[in-house]
Short mmCIF file of C-alpha atoms and ligand atoms in Angstrom, two decimals:
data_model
loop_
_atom_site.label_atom_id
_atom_site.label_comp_id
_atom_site.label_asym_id
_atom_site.label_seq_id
_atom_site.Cartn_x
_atom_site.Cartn_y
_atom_site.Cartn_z
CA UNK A 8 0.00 0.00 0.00
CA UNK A 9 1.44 3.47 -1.12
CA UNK A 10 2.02 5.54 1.74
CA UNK A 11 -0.26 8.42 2.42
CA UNK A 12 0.32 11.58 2.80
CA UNK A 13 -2.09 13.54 4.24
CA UNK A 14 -5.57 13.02 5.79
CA UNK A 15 -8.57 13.98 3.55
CA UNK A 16 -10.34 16.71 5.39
CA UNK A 17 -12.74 19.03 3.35
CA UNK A 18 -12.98 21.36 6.21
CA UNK A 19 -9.51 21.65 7.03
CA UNK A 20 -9.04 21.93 2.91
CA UNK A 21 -11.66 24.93 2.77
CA UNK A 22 -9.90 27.13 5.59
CA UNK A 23 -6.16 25.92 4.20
CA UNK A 24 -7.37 27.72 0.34
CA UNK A 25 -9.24 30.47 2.52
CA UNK A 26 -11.17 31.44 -0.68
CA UNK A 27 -14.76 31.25 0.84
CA UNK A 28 -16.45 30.52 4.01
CA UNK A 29 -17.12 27.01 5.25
CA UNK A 30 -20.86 26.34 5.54
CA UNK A 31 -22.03 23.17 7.87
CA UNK A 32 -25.11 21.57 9.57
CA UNK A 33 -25.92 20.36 12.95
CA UNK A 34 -26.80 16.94 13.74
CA UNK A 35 -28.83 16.17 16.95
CA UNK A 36 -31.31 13.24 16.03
CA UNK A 37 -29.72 9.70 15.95
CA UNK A 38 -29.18 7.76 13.53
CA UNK A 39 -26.71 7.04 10.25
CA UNK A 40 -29.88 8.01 8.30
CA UNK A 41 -29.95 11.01 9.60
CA UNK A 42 -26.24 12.14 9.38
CA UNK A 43 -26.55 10.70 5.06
CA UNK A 44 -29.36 12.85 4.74
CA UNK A 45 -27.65 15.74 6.01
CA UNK A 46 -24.39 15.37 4.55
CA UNK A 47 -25.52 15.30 1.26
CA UNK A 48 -27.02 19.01 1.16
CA UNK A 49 -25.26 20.05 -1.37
CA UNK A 50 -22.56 22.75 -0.91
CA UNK A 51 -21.53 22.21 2.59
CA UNK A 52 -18.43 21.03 3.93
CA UNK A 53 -19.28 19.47 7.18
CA UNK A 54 -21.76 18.18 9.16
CA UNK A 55 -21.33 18.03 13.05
CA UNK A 56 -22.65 15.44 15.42
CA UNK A 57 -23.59 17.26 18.51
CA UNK A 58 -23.14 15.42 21.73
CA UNK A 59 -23.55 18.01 23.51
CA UNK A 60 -27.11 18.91 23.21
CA UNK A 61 -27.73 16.28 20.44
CA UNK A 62 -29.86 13.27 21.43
CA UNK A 63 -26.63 11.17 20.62
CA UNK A 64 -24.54 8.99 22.69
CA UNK A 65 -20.99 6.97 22.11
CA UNK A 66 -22.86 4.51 19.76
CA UNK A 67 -25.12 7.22 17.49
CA UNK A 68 -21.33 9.08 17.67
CA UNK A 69 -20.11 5.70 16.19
CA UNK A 70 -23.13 4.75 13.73
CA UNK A 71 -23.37 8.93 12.29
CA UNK A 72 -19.32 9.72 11.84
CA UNK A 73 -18.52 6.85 9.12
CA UNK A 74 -22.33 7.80 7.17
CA UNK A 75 -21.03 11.58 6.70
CA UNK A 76 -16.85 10.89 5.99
CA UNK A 77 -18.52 8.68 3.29
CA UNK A 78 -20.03 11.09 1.39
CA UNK A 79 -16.88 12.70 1.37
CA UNK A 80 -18.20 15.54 3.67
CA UNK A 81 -15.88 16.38 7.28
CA UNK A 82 -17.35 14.65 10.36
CA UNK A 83 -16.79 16.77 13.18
CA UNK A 84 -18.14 15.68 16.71
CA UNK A 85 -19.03 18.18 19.78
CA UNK A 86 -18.13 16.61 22.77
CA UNK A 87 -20.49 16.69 26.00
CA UNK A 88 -17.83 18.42 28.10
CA UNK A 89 -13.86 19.31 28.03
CA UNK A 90 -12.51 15.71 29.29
CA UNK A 91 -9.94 13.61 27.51
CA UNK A 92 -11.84 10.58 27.19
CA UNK A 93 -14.63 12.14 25.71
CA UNK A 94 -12.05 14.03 22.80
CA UNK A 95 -10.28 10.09 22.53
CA UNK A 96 -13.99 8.60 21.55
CA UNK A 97 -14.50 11.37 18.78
CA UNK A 98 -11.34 11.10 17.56
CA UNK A 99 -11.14 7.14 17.47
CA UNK A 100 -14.36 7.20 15.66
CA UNK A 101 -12.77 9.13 12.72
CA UNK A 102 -13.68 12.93 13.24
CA UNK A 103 -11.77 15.41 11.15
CA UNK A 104 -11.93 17.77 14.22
CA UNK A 105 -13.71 18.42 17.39
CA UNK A 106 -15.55 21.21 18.58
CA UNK A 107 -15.44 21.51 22.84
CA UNK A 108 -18.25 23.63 24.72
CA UNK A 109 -17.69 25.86 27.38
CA UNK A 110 -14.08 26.70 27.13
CA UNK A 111 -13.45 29.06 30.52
CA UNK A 112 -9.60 29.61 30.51
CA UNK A 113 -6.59 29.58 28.36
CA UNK A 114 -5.24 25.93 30.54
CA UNK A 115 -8.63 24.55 29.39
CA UNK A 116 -7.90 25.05 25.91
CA UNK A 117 -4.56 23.88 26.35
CA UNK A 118 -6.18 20.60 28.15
CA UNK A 119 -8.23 19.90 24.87
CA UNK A 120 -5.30 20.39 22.81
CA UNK A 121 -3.16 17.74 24.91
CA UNK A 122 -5.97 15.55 24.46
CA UNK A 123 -6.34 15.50 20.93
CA UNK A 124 -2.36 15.71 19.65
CA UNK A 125 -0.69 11.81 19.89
CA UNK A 126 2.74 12.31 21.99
CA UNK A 127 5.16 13.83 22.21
CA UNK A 128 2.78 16.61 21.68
CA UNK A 129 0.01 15.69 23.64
CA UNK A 130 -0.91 12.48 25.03
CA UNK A 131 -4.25 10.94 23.12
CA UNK A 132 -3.87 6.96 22.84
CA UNK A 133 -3.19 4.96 20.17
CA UNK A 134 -5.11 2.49 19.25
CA UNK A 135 -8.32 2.96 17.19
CA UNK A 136 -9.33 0.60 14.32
CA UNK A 137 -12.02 2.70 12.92
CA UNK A 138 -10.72 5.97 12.80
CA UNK A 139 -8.42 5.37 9.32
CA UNK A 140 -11.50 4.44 7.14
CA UNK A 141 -13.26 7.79 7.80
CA UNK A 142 -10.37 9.21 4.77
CA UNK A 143 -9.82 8.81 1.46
CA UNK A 144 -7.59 7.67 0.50
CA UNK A 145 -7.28 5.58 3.96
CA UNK A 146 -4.30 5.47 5.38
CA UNK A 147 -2.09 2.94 7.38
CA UNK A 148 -2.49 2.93 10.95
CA UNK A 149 1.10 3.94 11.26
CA UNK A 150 0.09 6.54 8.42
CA UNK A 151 -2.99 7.90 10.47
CA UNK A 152 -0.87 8.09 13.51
CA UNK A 153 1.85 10.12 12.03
CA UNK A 154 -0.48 12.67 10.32
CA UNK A 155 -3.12 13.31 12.73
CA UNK A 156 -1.86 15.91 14.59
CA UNK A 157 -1.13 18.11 12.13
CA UNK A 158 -4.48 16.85 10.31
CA UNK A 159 -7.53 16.79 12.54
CA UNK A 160 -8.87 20.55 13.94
CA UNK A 161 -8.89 21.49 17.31
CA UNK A 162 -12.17 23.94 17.87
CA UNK A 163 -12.81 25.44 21.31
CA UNK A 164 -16.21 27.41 22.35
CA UNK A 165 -15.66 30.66 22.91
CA UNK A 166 -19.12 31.25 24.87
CA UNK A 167 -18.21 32.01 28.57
CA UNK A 168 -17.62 35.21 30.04
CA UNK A 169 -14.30 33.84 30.86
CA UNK A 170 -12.71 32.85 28.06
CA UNK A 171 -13.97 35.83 26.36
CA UNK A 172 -11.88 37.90 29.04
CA UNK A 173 -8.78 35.88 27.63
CA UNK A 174 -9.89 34.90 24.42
CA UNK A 175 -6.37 36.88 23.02
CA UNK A 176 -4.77 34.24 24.78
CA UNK A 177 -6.88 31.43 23.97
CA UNK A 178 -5.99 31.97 20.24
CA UNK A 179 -2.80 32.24 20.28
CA UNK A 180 -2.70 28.40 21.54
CA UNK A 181 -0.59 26.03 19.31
CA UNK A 182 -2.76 23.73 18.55
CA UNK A 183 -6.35 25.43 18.31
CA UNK A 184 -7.54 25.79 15.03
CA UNK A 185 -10.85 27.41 15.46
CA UNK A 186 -11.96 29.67 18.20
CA UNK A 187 -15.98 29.18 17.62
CA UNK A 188 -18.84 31.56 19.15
CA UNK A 189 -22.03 29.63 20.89
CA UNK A 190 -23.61 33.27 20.82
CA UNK A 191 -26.68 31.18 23.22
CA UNK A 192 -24.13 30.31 25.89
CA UNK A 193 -21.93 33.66 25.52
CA UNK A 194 -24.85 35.72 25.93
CA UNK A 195 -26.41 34.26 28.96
CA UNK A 196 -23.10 34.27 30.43
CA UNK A 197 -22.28 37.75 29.82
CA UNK A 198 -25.23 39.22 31.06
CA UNK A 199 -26.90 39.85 27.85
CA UNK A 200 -29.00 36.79 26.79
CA UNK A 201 -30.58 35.68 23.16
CA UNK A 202 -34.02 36.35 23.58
CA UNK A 203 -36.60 35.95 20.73
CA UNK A 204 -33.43 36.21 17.78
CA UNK A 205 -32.51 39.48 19.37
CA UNK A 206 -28.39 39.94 19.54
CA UNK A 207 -27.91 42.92 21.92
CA UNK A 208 -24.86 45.89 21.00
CA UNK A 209 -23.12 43.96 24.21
CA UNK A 210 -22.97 40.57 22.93
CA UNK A 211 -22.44 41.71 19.04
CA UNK A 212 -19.40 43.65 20.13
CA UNK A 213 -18.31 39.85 22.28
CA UNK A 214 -19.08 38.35 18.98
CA UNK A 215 -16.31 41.04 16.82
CA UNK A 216 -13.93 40.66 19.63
CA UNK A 217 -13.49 36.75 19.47
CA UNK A 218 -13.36 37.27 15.73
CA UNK A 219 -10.99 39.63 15.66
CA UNK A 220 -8.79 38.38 18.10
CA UNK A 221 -9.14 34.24 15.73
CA UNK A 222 -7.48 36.65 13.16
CA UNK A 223 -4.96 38.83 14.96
CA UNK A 224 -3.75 35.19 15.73
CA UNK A 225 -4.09 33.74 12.27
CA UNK A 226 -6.98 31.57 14.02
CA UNK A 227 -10.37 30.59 12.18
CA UNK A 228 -13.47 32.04 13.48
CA UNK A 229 -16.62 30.54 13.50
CA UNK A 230 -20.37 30.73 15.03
CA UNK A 231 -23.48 29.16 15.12
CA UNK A 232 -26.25 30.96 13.34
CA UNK A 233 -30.04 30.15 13.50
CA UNK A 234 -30.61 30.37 9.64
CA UNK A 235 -29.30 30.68 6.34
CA UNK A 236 -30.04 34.26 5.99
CA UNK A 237 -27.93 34.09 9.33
CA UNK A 238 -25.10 32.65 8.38
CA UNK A 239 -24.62 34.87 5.30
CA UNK A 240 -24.54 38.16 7.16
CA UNK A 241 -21.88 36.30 9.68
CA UNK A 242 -20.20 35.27 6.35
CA UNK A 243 -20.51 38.91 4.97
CA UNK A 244 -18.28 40.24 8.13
CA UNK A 245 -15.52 37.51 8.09
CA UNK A 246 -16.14 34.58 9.60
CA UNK A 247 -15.09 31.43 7.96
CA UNK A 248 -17.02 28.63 10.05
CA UNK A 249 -21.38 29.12 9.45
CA UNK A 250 -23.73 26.25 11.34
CA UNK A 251 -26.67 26.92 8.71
CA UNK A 252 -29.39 25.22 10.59
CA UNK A 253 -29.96 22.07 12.71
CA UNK A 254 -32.13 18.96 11.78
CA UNK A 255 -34.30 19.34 14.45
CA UNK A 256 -35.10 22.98 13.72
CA UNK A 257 -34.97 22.43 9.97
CA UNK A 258 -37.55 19.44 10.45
CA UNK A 259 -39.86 21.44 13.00
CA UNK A 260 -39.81 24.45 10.53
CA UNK A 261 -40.89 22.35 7.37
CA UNK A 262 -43.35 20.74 8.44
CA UNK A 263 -45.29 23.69 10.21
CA UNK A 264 -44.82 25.59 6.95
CA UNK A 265 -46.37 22.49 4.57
CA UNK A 266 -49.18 22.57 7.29
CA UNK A 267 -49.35 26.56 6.77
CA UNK A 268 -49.25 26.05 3.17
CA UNK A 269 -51.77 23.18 2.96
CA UNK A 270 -54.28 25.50 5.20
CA UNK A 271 -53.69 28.57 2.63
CA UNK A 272 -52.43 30.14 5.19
CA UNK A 273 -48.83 31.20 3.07
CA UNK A 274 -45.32 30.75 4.16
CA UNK A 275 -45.11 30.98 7.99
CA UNK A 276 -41.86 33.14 10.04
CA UNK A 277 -38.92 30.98 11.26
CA UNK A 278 -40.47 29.85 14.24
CA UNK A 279 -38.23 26.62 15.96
CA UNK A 280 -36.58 25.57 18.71
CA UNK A 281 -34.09 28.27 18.81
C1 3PY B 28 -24.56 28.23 21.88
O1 3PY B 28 -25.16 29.10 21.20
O2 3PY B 28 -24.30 28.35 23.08
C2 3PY B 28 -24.14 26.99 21.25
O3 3PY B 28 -23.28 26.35 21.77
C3 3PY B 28 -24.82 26.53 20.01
O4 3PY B 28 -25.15 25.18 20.11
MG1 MG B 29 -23.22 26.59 23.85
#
C-alpha cells in the first residue's frame, strides 16, 4: 500500500485555500440516516454530530461519523464536556476535528489540545481501528498516527464570560484551530442573553472581539447561526465557520410551513426551537 500523505479533510481543505467561508449543519437526532441525509445538502463542507445537546450517545457518535466521511463531507463531533476521554472517543471514531463547549480559561484550551495531539505533543492513545476508514484515500495505521496531529482541527467554544476575558490568549494556543462563538451560551453568560433572535450591542461587540482576536492570531473564526439568511450576514463580516441550521429545527420548521401552506395560510416566520 502506497504511503499516504495527508488526511482527507474538506474542512480543514476549505480554511487551508481560505477562498470562501465554510458552511455546515448540525446533527442532533440519531441515527446514520440522519447524518446521510444531512451530509448530502449540497454545498456544505461538514456536518457536526452534537453530543452536547444532540440526542446522541458513544454509539449514534459511532453509527453517524462513518455515514457523513462517506459522502466525502468532514465529520466533526461536539463533545459533551472538556474531558480527555470524551475528545479520545471522537477522535477514534474518525472525526476530522472536534468542537469543545464551554471553554473558561486559556489551561482549558490547552487541556483539549493535549488531548487531541498523539505524543510527544500531547498524550491521546493509540489504538483505534475505525478511525483510518473515515479518509480517502485511507491510510495505514502507522500513516494515520503520524499525520493526525497536524491533520484533525482542534475547535474550542468561545461562549463564557471567561474565556472571552482571555480569548487573546486562547488563540494564540498552538494547537487550536478554530476559536468558535455559541452566541446562546456567551450571551447568557455575559449578562446579555438571546431572547426571541434578538443579539444585543453587548454581545455583538463579544461576537467582533473573538473574531478579531481568531485573526490577529491567524486563528479561524466561526459561530453558530439560527438560519441561512444568518449565516450569510456572519459570512458577509468575516467569519469562515457558518452552522446553517440544525435537523431538528430544519424538520420542525418544514413541516409547520407544509401545514401553513396546505391550510392557505402562506409561508409561515422561522419559528423553531431556537
Ligand atoms: C450556543 O449558542 O451556546 C451553542 O453552543 C450553540 O449550540
Ligand atoms: Mg453553547
Amino acid at each position: 500500500m502506497a504511503p499516504v500523505t495527508e488526511l482527507s479533510n474538506p474542512l480543514r481543505a476549505v480554511f487551508t485555500k481560505a477562498e470562501r467561508p465554510s458552511l455546515g449543519v448540525w446533527q442532533m437526532f440519531p441515527g446514520a440516516n440522519v447524518s446521510r441525509a444531512m451530509a448530502r445538502t449540497p454545498d456544505i463542507d461538514w456536518v457536526l454530530v452534537d453530543c452536547e445537546h444532540g440526542n446522541i450517545d458513544d454509539g449514534a457518535m459511532h453509527d453517524a461519523v462513518p455515514a457523513i466521511a462517506a459522502l466525502g463531507v468532514s465529520p466533526i463531533v461536539r463533545v459533551a464536556d472538556n474531558q480527555s476521554w470524551m475528545i479520545k472517543r471522537a477522535l477514534d471514531c474518525g472525526a476530522h476535528g472536534i468542537l469543545i463547549p464551554l471553554i473558561r480559561t486559556v489551561q482549558d484550551a490547552k487541556d483539549a489540545v493535549m488531548a487531541s495531539k498523539f505524543p510527544p505533543w500531547g498524550n491521546r492513545g493509540f489504538g483505534s481501528p475505525y478511525a483510518m476508514e473515515r479518509f480517502n484515500p485511507v491510510p495505514s495505521m502507522t500513516d494515520y498516527l503520524q499525520l493526525a496531529n497536524d491533520s484533525l482541527l482542534t475547535m474550542v467554544q468561545i461562549e463564557t464570560k471567561e474565556a472571552l476575558a482571555d480569548v487573546e490568549a486562547i488563540a494564540e494556543i498552538r494547537g487550536i484551530d478554530v476559536l468558535f462563538i455559541g452566541p446562546f451560551d456567551l450571551g447568557n453568560n455575559i449578562g446579555h442573553p438571546v431572547i426571541n433572535g434578538e443579539i444585543k450591542p453587548e454581545l455583538s461587540a463579544a461576537i467582533l472581539r473573538i473574531r478579531d482576536a481568531s485573526h490577529n492570531a491567524g486563528k479561524k473564526c466561526g459561530i453558530f447561526c439560527t438560519s441561512g439568511a444568518q449565516a450569510s450576514q456572519f459570512a458577509e463580516i468575516g467569519f469562515d465557520m457558518l452552522s446553517v441550521t440544525t435537523d431538528v429545527s430544519g424538520l420542525q420548521h418544514f413541516l409547520a410551513e407544509s401545514v401553513s401552506l396546505a391550510r392557505g395560510a402562506g409561508n409561515i416566520a422561522k419559528k423553531t426551537s431556537y
